[in-house]
Amino acid sequence: MSRSRFLTLISLGAYGLVCVILYNRYIRQDTTPPTTMQGITPESGQSSAIVVGSGLAGLSAASQLVSHGIPVRLLERAAKPGGNSMKASSGINGAPTKHQLVADDAFYQDTIRSAGKAMDVKTTQRENLITTLVKNSSSAIEWLESKGVDLSKVAQLGGHSTPRTHRGAGQTPPGASIMTTLLKSLKESPLFHLQTSCTVTKVLHTDNLVTGVQYTCDNGEQNELHGPVIFASGGFAGDAEGLLAKYRPDLAGYPSTNEPRPGTQPLLTELGAQLIDMDQVQIHPTGFIDPANPTSPVKFLAAEVLRGAGGVLLRDGKRFFNELDTRERVTDAIRSAPESKIPHQWDIQLVLDEGTYNSTKSHVDFYLWKGLMKQTTIADLAPKALESIQQYAEFAAGKHDDAFNRKSFAHWTLTDPKPESVVYVGSVTPVIHFTMGGVLINEKSEVLKEDGEKIEGLWAAGEVSGGVHGANRLGGSSLLECVVFGRIAGDQCAEFIRQAGEGK
Ligand SMILES: Cc1cc2nc3c(=O)[nH]c(=O)nc-3n(C[C@H](O)[C@H](O)[C@H](O)COP(=O)(O)OP(=O)(O)OC[C@H]3O[C@@H](n4cnc5c(N)ncnc54)[C@H](O)[C@@H]3O)c2cc1C
Ligand SMILES: *[C@@H]1O[C@H](CO)[C@@H](O)[C@H](O)[C@H]1NC(C)=O
Ligand SMILES: *[C@@H]1O[C@H](CO)[C@@H](O)[C@H](O)[C@H]1NC(C)=O
């Protein structure tokens, strides 16, 4: 084989691999058949812990349990493990770490500021939770690195006063790289038992003590497991007609970056768990409408960097807002116009020139490959687009102040737009991205009831819980909450099992 042919093959292979990774399809399906036994009974006679959900919160809890020698039964509703955690694309916060030396005080202040108005709602838990999140962020990053995850790159996301969001130096997005590493390490332990395609339907309890769960598997099997339970079942951003409609009727039926699936908080309120911030929902202004499946309830995120690097938003060929304003305000500007033919969707064009494309190539090549964006010319856009893009190019060149007060045009280089100028374009619409609310936990990940008492034998961590983010989650803080509160839940549950064993 000639050298160039060989190199072409290698780069095609690498490109394919990256695409496959990004498409989240490379986790092999867990084919372990559902078993009928009630907890593993190793020689020690130790009882097992039950973890519900195989996202980052669940895997963090499971890893911690296994490190204490506790057998884990993990139940996952989907056919493949990973949840939304697998899709995370920006990174995980931590301060200070060996990659970012700024102390954690600024992180605390940024989090309080972002939580905003919600901080006024009286609960003593918020500040405890935020303190734990921030104080434990260095050890969360260290722990992931000790497992072999590369987190050496640090970036600054919106709402942060300094860079503190960690990801790897390579092509693999942070969610996928964290999740595959943790799963691989867990699967090496004989104490870890994962069952996919099995949905927990009920939490078993006597009075105030949780004693196990009931579950139903896709193959029709119904069963129970007995033991203490950690809930790591994620948020309800994808529950468009259920919890979302209940707590935010104005957002009912919206598409989401999350898989469509019912929220699980009701399984816990049945036990008396208190809910907090359920109406606090994060919307992202730009999810791609896939031309091959425009009504799909799940959308790929059009990364913020596309706008940041110079991309422009057009409605009927016209600009309508500062593309770099906050997520909330850009979303409101889009929603102020009538919906498109598809209910709860708007048809906004995201347009990049060649300079912007060049600077975001790794993202855009993936979107082109997925058919979410296309390369075309301005003549192919709506009739008024040429005029709008000409004006934008003048603003970008500094000829006038931008009509929408945009200050940065980053990599936009097209100075003289013509009908035949090449652009990269995709249709976008606002999408439900993250739910701040959930069951109220304390700094030990214990689930609290309305009266502030904890429910025994039960912990919750990750997006299913609420209180940490208040009115607005900082980018990078949800992966962090999964690791911090997931590990704490694992520690607490292990201690609970140890004490129960001594009591026998
Ligand atoms: C596209 C995208 C990009 C993101 N990027 C970032 C980022 O860069 N940084 C960041 O910090 N955050 C990011 N987030 C948010 C973050 O990924 C999630 O908030 C976080 O992963 C939630 O983790 P989790 O473990 O709580 O839940 P999940 O990862 O969603 O896992 C929950 C699991 O529980 C299972 N489950 C639910 N109910 C049941 C049941 N009854 N029985 C059995 N199993 C059940 C679900 O199937 C799921 O697999 C992003 C989110 C999305 C969608
Ligand atoms: C974009 O990159 C290509 C390939 O490197 C180069 O030929 C082209 O001039 C670049 N265009 C702009 C506008 O930077
Ligand atoms: C941080 O997490 C570890 C591991 O779960 C726990 O042992 C420790 O108490 C936590 N520290 C703080 C300050 O919350």
Coordinates of C-alpha atoms and ligand atoms in Angstrom, one line a residue:
M1 CA 0.0 0.0 0.0
S2 CA 1.3 3.4 -0.8
R3 CA 2.1 5.8 2.1
S4 CA -0.5 8.3 1.1
R5 CA -3.2 5.7 0.6
F6 CA -2.2 4.3 4.0
L7 CA -2.5 7.8 5.6
T8 CA -5.8 8.4 4.0
L9 CA -7.1 5.2 5.4
I10 CA -5.8 6.0 8.8
S11 CA -7.4 9.5 8.8
L12 CA -10.7 8.1 7.4
G13 CA -10.6 5.6 10.2
A14 CA -9.9 8.2 12.8
Y15 CA -12.6 10.4 11.4
G16 CA -15.1 7.6 11.5
L17 CA -14.1 6.7 15.0
V18 CA -14.6 10.3 16.2
C19 CA -18.0 10.4 14.5
V20 CA -19.0 7.1 16.1
I21 CA -17.9 8.4 19.5
L22 CA -19.8 11.6 19.1
Y23 CA -22.8 9.6 18.0
N24 CA -22.8 7.9 21.4
R25 CA -23.2 4.5 19.8
Y26 CA -20.1 2.8 20.8
I27 CA -21.1 1.4 24.2
R28 CA -21.9 -2.2 23.5
Q29 CA -25.3 -3.3 24.8
D30 CA -25.2 -5.0 28.1
T31 CA -26.6 -8.4 27.4
T32 CA -26.6 -9.7 31.0
P33 CA -30.0 -11.3 31.3
P34 CA -32.2 -10.0 34.1
T35 CA -31.7 -12.3 37.1
T36 CA -34.2 -13.3 39.7
M37 CA -32.0 -13.3 42.7
Q38 CA -32.5 -10.7 45.4
G39 CA -29.1 -9.2 45.8
I40 CA -25.7 -10.9 45.5
T41 CA -24.6 -12.7 48.5
P42 CA -20.8 -13.0 48.4
E43 CA -18.9 -15.0 51.0
S44 CA -18.9 -12.2 53.5
G45 CA -22.7 -12.4 53.5
Q46 CA -22.8 -8.7 52.9
S47 CA -26.1 -7.3 51.5
S48 CA -26.0 -5.2 48.3
A49 CA -26.8 -1.6 47.6
I50 CA -29.3 -0.7 44.8
V51 CA -28.5 2.1 42.4
V52 CA -31.2 3.4 40.1
G53 CA -29.8 4.9 36.8
S54 CA -26.5 4.5 35.1
G55 CA -25.6 8.2 34.4
L56 CA -22.6 9.9 36.0
A57 CA -24.3 10.1 39.4
G58 CA -25.1 6.4 39.4
L59 CA -21.7 5.3 38.3
S60 CA -20.0 7.6 40.8
A61 CA -22.1 6.1 43.6
A62 CA -21.5 2.6 42.4
S63 CA -17.7 3.1 42.1
Q64 CA -17.6 4.4 45.7
L65 CA -19.7 1.5 47.0
V66 CA -17.4 -1.0 45.2
S67 CA -14.4 0.7 46.7
H68 CA -15.9 0.0 50.1
G69 CA -16.3 -3.7 49.2
I70 CA -20.1 -3.4 48.9
P71 CA -21.9 -5.4 46.1
V72 CA -23.9 -3.1 43.8
R73 CA -27.1 -3.9 41.8
L74 CA -27.5 -1.1 39.2
L75 CA -30.8 -1.0 37.4
E76 CA -31.1 1.0 34.1
R77 CA -34.2 1.7 32.2
A78 CA -32.5 2.1 28.8
A79 CA -31.0 -0.6 26.7
K80 CA -27.6 1.0 27.0
P81 CA -26.0 2.6 30.1
G82 CA -24.9 6.2 30.2
G83 CA -28.0 8.4 30.3
N84 CA -27.6 12.1 29.4
S85 CA -24.2 12.1 31.0
M86 CA -22.8 10.4 28.0
K87 CA -23.8 13.4 25.8
A88 CA -22.1 16.1 27.9
S89 CA -19.9 18.2 25.6
S90 CA -18.3 21.1 27.5
G91 CA -16.8 19.7 30.6
I92 CA -16.8 19.5 34.4
N93 CA -16.0 22.3 36.8
G94 CA -13.3 22.3 39.5
A95 CA -11.4 24.8 41.5
P96 CA -8.6 24.8 42.4
T97 CA -7.0 21.9 40.5
K98 CA -3.6 21.3 39.1
H99 CA -4.9 22.7 35.8
Q100 CA -6.5 25.8 37.2
L101 CA -5.1 27.4 40.3
V102 CA -7.7 30.0 41.2
A103 CA -9.1 29.3 44.6
D104 CA -12.7 28.1 45.1
D105 CA -14.1 31.3 46.6
A106 CA -14.8 32.8 43.2
F107 CA -16.6 29.6 42.2
Y108 CA -18.8 29.8 45.2
Q109 CA -19.7 33.5 44.4
D110 CA -20.4 32.7 40.8
T111 CA -22.7 29.8 41.8
I112 CA -24.6 31.9 44.3
R113 CA -25.0 34.7 41.6
S114 CA -26.2 32.2 39.0
A115 CA -28.7 30.6 41.5
G116 CA -30.1 34.1 41.6
K117 CA -33.6 34.8 42.9
A118 CA -34.0 31.2 44.0
M119 CA -31.6 31.9 46.9
D120 CA -34.4 34.0 48.5
V121 CA -36.6 31.0 48.8
K122 CA -36.0 29.9 52.4
T123 CA -34.2 26.7 52.8
T124 CA -31.1 26.2 54.8
Q125 CA -30.0 23.5 52.5
R126 CA -29.0 25.6 49.5
E127 CA -25.9 27.1 50.9
N128 CA -24.8 23.8 52.4
L129 CA -25.2 22.1 49.1
I130 CA -23.3 24.8 47.2
T131 CA -20.5 24.8 49.7
T132 CA -20.2 21.0 49.4
L133 CA -20.3 21.2 45.6
V134 CA -17.5 23.8 45.5
K135 CA -15.3 22.5 48.3
N136 CA -15.4 19.0 46.9
S137 CA -14.8 20.1 43.3
S138 CA -11.0 19.7 43.4
S139 CA -11.3 16.2 44.8
A140 CA -13.9 15.3 42.2
I141 CA -11.5 16.2 39.4
E142 CA -8.6 14.4 41.1
W143 CA -10.7 11.3 41.6
L144 CA -11.7 11.2 37.9
E145 CA -8.1 11.7 36.9
S146 CA -7.1 8.9 39.2
K147 CA -9.5 6.7 37.3
G148 CA -7.6 7.6 34.1
V149 CA -9.8 10.4 32.7
D150 CA -7.9 13.1 30.9
L151 CA -9.2 16.5 32.2
S152 CA -6.2 18.6 31.3
K153 CA -7.9 21.3 29.2
V154 CA -9.6 24.2 31.0
A155 CA -12.1 26.6 29.4
Q156 CA -14.3 29.5 30.6
L157 CA -18.1 29.1 30.1
G158 CA -20.8 31.7 30.4
G159 CA -21.5 32.9 33.9
H160 CA -18.0 32.0 35.2
S161 CA -15.7 34.8 36.2
T162 CA -12.6 32.6 35.4
P163 CA -11.9 29.4 33.4
R164 CA -12.6 26.3 35.5
T165 CA -14.4 23.8 33.2
H166 CA -12.2 20.8 32.5
R167 CA -12.2 18.4 29.6
G168 CA -9.6 16.2 27.8
A169 CA -7.1 17.4 25.3
G170 CA -8.3 14.8 22.6
Q171 CA -11.4 14.7 20.4
T172 CA -13.6 12.6 22.7
P173 CA -16.2 14.8 24.4
P174 CA -15.9 14.9 28.2
G175 CA -19.2 13.1 29.0
A176 CA -18.2 10.1 26.8
S177 CA -14.7 9.9 28.1
I178 CA -15.7 10.1 31.8
M179 CA -18.5 7.6 31.4
T180 CA -16.6 5.0 29.3
T181 CA -13.7 5.1 31.8
L182 CA -15.9 4.6 34.9
L183 CA -18.0 1.9 33.2
K184 CA -14.9 0.0 32.2
S185 CA -13.4 0.2 35.6
L186 CA -16.7 -0.9 37.3
K187 CA -17.2 -3.8 34.9
E188 CA -13.8 -5.2 36.1
S189 CA -15.2 -5.6 39.6
P190 CA -17.1 -8.9 40.4
L191 CA -19.1 -6.8 42.9
F192 CA -20.7 -4.7 40.2
H193 CA -23.9 -6.0 38.5
L194 CA -25.6 -4.0 35.8
Q195 CA -29.0 -4.8 34.4
T196 CA -30.2 -2.7 31.5
S197 CA -33.7 -2.5 30.0
C198 CA -35.2 -2.7 33.5
T199 CA -37.3 0.2 34.9
V200 CA -37.8 0.8 38.6
T201 CA -41.5 1.3 39.1
K202 CA -41.9 1.5 42.9
V203 CA -39.8 2.1 46.0
L204 CA -40.5 -0.4 48.8
H205 CA -40.6 0.8 52.4
T206 CA -41.7 0.2 55.9
D207 CA -42.7 3.5 57.6
N208 CA -39.7 5.8 57.1
L209 CA -37.2 3.1 56.0
V210 CA -36.6 2.3 52.4
T211 CA -36.2 -1.5 51.9
G212 CA -35.8 -2.0 48.2
V213 CA -37.4 -1.5 44.8
Q214 CA -39.8 -3.1 42.4
Y215 CA -38.8 -3.2 38.7
T216 CA -40.2 -4.3 35.4
C217 CA -37.9 -5.3 32.5
D218 CA -38.5 -5.0 28.8
N219 CA -38.6 -8.8 28.5
G220 CA -41.7 -8.8 30.7
E221 CA -40.0 -9.9 33.9
Q222 CA -41.2 -8.2 37.1
N223 CA -39.2 -8.5 40.2
E224 CA -38.0 -6.9 43.5
L225 CA -34.6 -6.2 45.0
H226 CA -34.1 -5.6 48.7
G227 CA -31.6 -3.2 50.2
P228 CA -30.8 0.5 50.6
V229 CA -31.4 2.6 47.5
I230 CA -29.5 5.4 45.7
F231 CA -31.6 7.3 43.2
A232 CA -29.5 8.6 40.3
S233 CA -32.3 8.7 37.7
G234 CA -31.7 12.1 36.1
G235 CA -33.9 15.0 35.3
F236 CA -37.2 15.6 33.5
A237 CA -36.2 17.8 30.6
G238 CA -37.4 15.1 28.2
D239 CA -40.7 14.6 29.9
A240 CA -42.4 17.1 27.7
E241 CA -46.0 16.1 28.3
G242 CA -45.6 14.9 31.9
L243 CA -43.6 16.7 34.7
L244 CA -42.6 19.5 32.4
A245 CA -46.2 20.2 31.4
K246 CA -47.2 20.0 35.0
Y247 CA -44.6 22.5 36.4
R248 CA -44.0 24.6 33.3
P249 CA -47.2 24.5 31.2
D250 CA -45.7 27.2 28.9
L251 CA -43.0 24.7 27.9
A252 CA -45.3 21.6 27.4
G253 CA -44.4 19.6 24.3
Y254 CA -41.1 21.4 23.6
P255 CA -38.3 19.4 22.0
S256 CA -35.3 18.6 24.2
T257 CA -31.7 17.6 24.1
N258 CA -32.7 14.8 26.5
E259 CA -34.2 11.5 25.5
P260 CA -38.0 11.6 25.9
R261 CA -38.7 9.7 29.1
P262 CA -40.9 10.3 32.2
G263 CA -39.3 12.0 35.2
T264 CA -38.9 9.8 38.3
Q265 CA -39.4 12.3 41.1
P266 CA -43.0 11.0 41.7
L267 CA -41.6 7.6 42.9
L268 CA -40.0 9.6 45.7
T269 CA -42.7 12.1 46.5
E270 CA -44.8 8.9 47.1
L271 CA -42.6 8.4 50.1
G272 CA -43.0 12.0 51.2
A273 CA -39.9 13.5 49.6
Q274 CA -39.9 17.3 49.3
L275 CA -39.5 18.9 45.9
I276 CA -37.7 22.1 45.2
D277 CA -37.4 24.5 42.2
M278 CA -39.4 22.3 39.9
D279 CA -40.4 25.3 37.7
Q280 CA -36.7 26.2 37.1
V281 CA -36.0 24.9 33.7
Q282 CA -33.0 25.7 31.5
I283 CA -33.8 26.2 27.8
H284 CA -31.0 26.3 25.2
P285 CA -31.8 28.6 22.3
T286 CA -30.3 26.5 19.6
G287 CA -31.0 22.8 19.1
F288 CA -30.7 21.5 15.5
I289 CA -33.9 20.6 13.5
D290 CA -32.9 17.6 11.6
P291 CA -34.3 18.0 8.0
A292 CA -34.6 14.2 7.8
N293 CA -36.8 14.1 11.0
P294 CA -38.0 17.7 11.8
T295 CA -40.6 16.6 14.3
S296 CA -38.3 14.5 16.4
P297 CA -38.6 15.3 20.1
V298 CA -34.9 14.9 20.6
K299 CA -32.5 17.4 19.1
F300 CA -28.7 17.7 18.9
L301 CA -27.3 20.8 20.5
A302 CA -25.9 23.4 18.1
A303 CA -22.9 24.2 20.3
E304 CA -22.7 27.8 21.7
V305 CA -19.3 28.1 20.1
L306 CA -20.9 28.4 16.6
R307 CA -22.4 31.7 17.5
G308 CA -19.4 32.7 19.6
A309 CA -17.0 32.2 16.7
G310 CA -19.0 34.5 14.4
G311 CA -22.3 32.7 13.5
V312 CA -25.4 34.7 12.9
L313 CA -29.1 33.9 13.5
L314 CA -31.7 34.8 10.8
R315 CA -35.5 34.6 10.9
D316 CA -37.1 34.8 7.4
G317 CA -33.7 36.0 6.2
K318 CA -33.4 38.8 8.8
R319 CA -31.4 39.2 11.9
F320 CA -33.5 39.9 15.0
F321 CA -31.2 39.8 18.1
N322 CA -27.7 39.9 19.6
E323 CA -26.7 36.3 19.1
L324 CA -24.3 36.5 22.0
D325 CA -26.8 37.6 24.6
T326 CA -27.7 35.2 27.5
R327 CA -29.3 31.9 26.6
E328 CA -32.5 33.0 28.3
R329 CA -32.8 36.3 26.3
V330 CA -31.9 34.8 23.0
T331 CA -34.6 32.1 23.6
D332 CA -37.1 34.8 24.6
A333 CA -36.4 36.7 21.4
I334 CA -36.9 33.5 19.3
R335 CA -40.1 32.7 21.2
S336 CA -41.6 36.2 20.7
A337 CA -42.4 35.3 17.1
P338 CA -45.2 32.8 16.1
E339 CA -44.3 29.1 16.1
S340 CA -43.4 27.4 12.8
K341 CA -45.7 24.8 11.2
I342 CA -44.4 22.3 13.7
P343 CA -45.9 23.1 17.1
H344 CA -43.4 24.4 19.8
Q345 CA -40.7 24.9 17.2
W346 CA -39.3 28.0 15.4
D347 CA -37.4 27.9 12.2
I348 CA -34.3 30.0 12.7
Q349 CA -31.3 29.8 10.4
L350 CA -27.8 29.6 11.9
V351 CA -25.4 30.9 9.3
L352 CA -21.6 30.7 9.3
D353 CA -19.1 32.1 6.8
E354 CA -16.0 30.3 5.8
G355 CA -13.8 32.0 8.5
T356 CA -16.3 30.9 11.2
Y357 CA -16.4 27.4 9.7
N358 CA -12.7 27.1 9.7
S359 CA -12.4 28.0 13.4
T360 CA -15.1 25.5 14.4
K361 CA -14.3 22.8 11.9
S362 CA -14.3 19.9 14.3
H363 CA -17.9 20.7 15.4
V364 CA -19.3 21.6 12.0
D365 CA -17.8 18.6 10.1
F366 CA -19.7 16.4 12.5
Y367 CA -22.9 18.4 12.0
L368 CA -22.4 18.2 8.2
W369 CA -21.8 14.4 8.5
K370 CA -25.0 14.1 10.5
G371 CA -27.0 16.2 7.9
L372 CA -27.8 18.8 10.5
M373 CA -25.9 21.5 8.6
K374 CA -25.1 22.0 4.9
Q375 CA -22.7 23.9 2.8
T376 CA -24.4 26.2 0.4
T377 CA -24.4 29.8 -1.0
I378 CA -26.2 32.9 0.2
A379 CA -28.4 32.7 -2.9
D380 CA -29.9 29.5 -1.5
L381 CA -31.1 31.3 1.7
A382 CA -34.3 33.3 2.2
P383 CA -34.6 36.4 -0.2
K384 CA -33.6 39.0 2.4
A385 CA -30.6 37.1 3.7
L386 CA -28.1 38.7 1.3
E387 CA -29.0 42.2 2.6
S388 CA -28.9 41.0 6.2
I389 CA -25.5 39.3 5.8
Q390 CA -24.1 42.4 4.0
Q391 CA -25.1 44.5 7.0
Y392 CA -23.7 42.0 9.4
A393 CA -20.4 42.0 7.5
E394 CA -20.2 45.7 7.7
F395 CA -20.7 45.6 11.5
A396 CA -18.1 42.8 11.7
A397 CA -15.7 45.0 9.7
G398 CA -16.3 47.8 12.2
K399 CA -17.9 50.1 9.7
H400 CA -20.9 50.8 12.0
D401 CA -21.9 49.7 15.5
D402 CA -24.0 46.6 15.3
A403 CA -27.8 47.3 15.2
F404 CA -28.3 44.6 17.9
N405 CA -25.3 45.7 20.0
R406 CA -23.2 42.6 19.3
K407 CA -19.6 43.4 20.3
S408 CA -17.7 40.4 19.1
F409 CA -17.6 38.9 15.6
A410 CA -14.6 36.6 16.3
H411 CA -13.7 34.6 13.2
W412 CA -16.2 36.1 10.7
T413 CA -14.1 37.2 7.7
L414 CA -16.5 37.5 4.8
T415 CA -16.3 41.3 4.0
D416 CA -18.2 41.4 0.7
P417 CA -21.0 38.9 0.7
K418 CA -22.4 38.0 -2.7
P419 CA -25.1 35.6 -3.8
E420 CA -22.4 33.0 -4.7
S421 CA -20.5 33.4 -1.3
V422 CA -20.2 30.0 0.5
V423 CA -21.9 29.7 3.8
Y424 CA -22.7 26.8 6.2
V425 CA -26.3 26.7 7.5
G426 CA -28.6 24.8 9.8
S427 CA -32.1 25.2 11.2
V428 CA -32.3 25.7 14.9
T429 CA -35.0 26.0 17.6
P430 CA -35.1 26.4 21.4
V431 CA -34.8 23.1 23.3
I432 CA -35.4 22.1 26.9
H433 CA -31.9 21.3 28.2
F434 CA -31.8 20.8 32.0
T435 CA -34.1 20.8 35.0
M436 CA -32.7 22.6 38.0
G437 CA -35.4 21.2 40.4
G438 CA -35.9 17.8 41.9
V439 CA -36.0 16.1 45.3
L440 CA -34.4 18.1 48.1
I441 CA -31.3 16.5 49.5
N442 CA -28.8 17.6 52.2
E443 CA -25.0 17.7 52.0
K444 CA -25.0 13.9 52.8
S445 CA -27.2 13.2 49.7
E446 CA -30.0 12.2 52.1
V447 CA -33.5 12.8 50.7
L448 CA -35.5 15.1 52.9
K449 CA -39.3 15.2 53.6
E450 CA -41.5 18.2 53.9
D451 CA -40.7 18.4 57.7
G452 CA -36.9 18.3 57.0
E453 CA -36.5 14.8 58.3
K454 CA -34.5 12.4 56.2
I455 CA -35.9 9.2 54.7
E456 CA -33.8 6.3 56.0
G457 CA -32.1 4.0 53.6
L458 CA -32.5 6.4 50.6
W459 CA -30.1 8.8 48.9
A460 CA -30.3 10.9 45.7
A461 CA -27.7 12.5 43.5
G462 CA -27.4 14.2 40.1
E463 CA -30.2 15.8 38.1
V464 CA -33.0 14.0 40.0
S465 CA -32.1 16.2 43.0
G466 CA -32.7 19.9 43.4
G467 CA -31.5 22.9 45.4
V468 CA -27.8 23.1 44.2
H469 CA -28.4 25.3 41.1
G470 CA -31.3 27.5 42.1
A471 CA -32.7 29.5 39.2
N472 CA -29.8 28.7 36.8
R473 CA -27.2 26.0 36.6
L474 CA -23.7 27.1 35.7
G475 CA -22.3 25.2 32.7
G476 CA -20.1 22.3 33.9
S477 CA -21.7 22.1 37.3
S478 CA -24.1 19.3 36.6
L479 CA -21.4 16.7 35.9
L480 CA -19.7 18.0 39.0
E481 CA -22.8 17.6 41.2
C482 CA -23.1 14.0 39.9
V483 CA -19.6 13.1 41.0
V484 CA -19.7 15.0 44.3
F485 CA -23.1 13.9 45.5
G486 CA -22.9 10.5 43.8
R487 CA -19.7 9.7 45.7
I488 CA -21.1 11.0 49.0
A489 CA -24.3 8.9 48.5
G490 CA -22.0 5.9 47.9
D491 CA -20.0 6.6 51.1
Q492 CA -23.2 7.1 53.2
C493 CA -24.9 4.0 51.8
A494 CA -21.8 1.9 52.5
E495 CA -21.7 3.1 56.1
F496 CA -25.4 2.4 56.5
I497 CA -24.8 -1.2 55.3
R498 CA -21.8 -1.6 57.6
Q499 CA -23.8 -0.5 60.6
A500 CA -26.8 -2.7 59.7
G501 CA -24.4 -5.6 59.5
E502 CA -23.0 -4.9 62.9
G503 CA -26.5 -4.6 64.3
K504 CA -27.3 -8.1 63.3
Ligands
LIG1 C1 -26.4 17.5 25.1 C2 -26.1 17.7 26.6 C3 -24.8 18.3 26.9 C4 -24.5 18.6 28.2 N1 -23.3 19.1 28.5 C5 -22.9 19.2 29.8 C6 -21.6 19.7 30.2 O1 -20.7 19.9 29.3 N2 -21.3 19.8 31.5 C7 -22.2 19.6 32.5 O2 -21.9 19.7 33.7 N3 -23.4 19.1 32.2 C8 -23.8 19.0 30.9 N4 -25.1 18.5 30.6 C9 -26.0 18.1 31.7 C10 -25.5 16.8 32.3 O3 -25.1 16.0 31.2 C11 -26.6 16.1 33.0 O4 -27.3 17.0 33.9 C12 -26.1 15.0 33.9 O5 -25.4 14.1 33.0 C13 -27.2 14.2 34.6 O6 -26.6 13.0 35.1 P1 -27.4 12.0 36.0 O7 -26.5 10.9 36.3 O8 -28.1 12.8 37.1 O9 -28.6 11.6 35.0 P2 -28.5 10.8 33.6 O10 -27.1 10.8 33.0 O11 -29.5 11.3 32.7 O12 -28.7 9.3 34.0 C14 -30.0 8.9 34.5 C15 -30.2 7.5 34.1 O13 -31.3 7.0 34.9 C16 -32.1 6.1 34.1 N5 -33.4 6.0 34.7 C17 -34.3 7.0 34.9 N6 -35.4 6.5 35.6 C18 -35.2 5.2 35.8 C19 -36.0 4.2 36.4 N7 -37.2 4.4 36.9 N8 -35.5 2.9 36.4 C20 -34.2 2.7 35.9 N9 -33.5 3.6 35.3 C21 -33.9 4.9 35.3 C22 -32.1 6.8 32.8 O14 -32.5 6.0 31.7 C23 -30.7 7.3 32.7 O15 -29.8 6.4 32.0 C24 -25.4 18.3 29.2 C25 -26.6 17.7 28.9 C26 -27.0 17.4 27.6 C27 -28.3 16.8 27.3
LIG2 C1 -10.4 28.3 5.4 O1 -9.5 27.2 5.4 C2 -9.1 26.8 4.1 C3 -8.3 25.5 4.2 O2 -7.2 25.7 5.1 C4 -8.4 28.0 3.4 O3 -8.0 27.6 2.1 C5 -9.3 29.2 3.4 O4 -8.6 30.3 2.8 C6 -9.8 29.5 4.8 N1 -10.8 30.6 4.6 C7 -10.9 31.6 5.5 C8 -11.9 32.6 5.1 O5 -10.2 31.7 6.5
LIG3 C1 -16.0 15.2 49.5 O1 -16.3 13.9 49.1 C2 -15.6 12.8 49.7 C3 -15.9 11.6 49.0 O2 -17.3 11.4 48.9 C4 -16.1 12.9 51.2 O3 -15.5 11.8 51.9 C5 -15.8 14.2 51.8 O4 -16.4 14.3 53.1 C6 -16.4 15.3 51.0 N1 -15.9 16.6 51.5 C7 -16.6 17.7 51.7 C8 -16.0 18.9 52.1 O5 -17.9 17.7 51.5

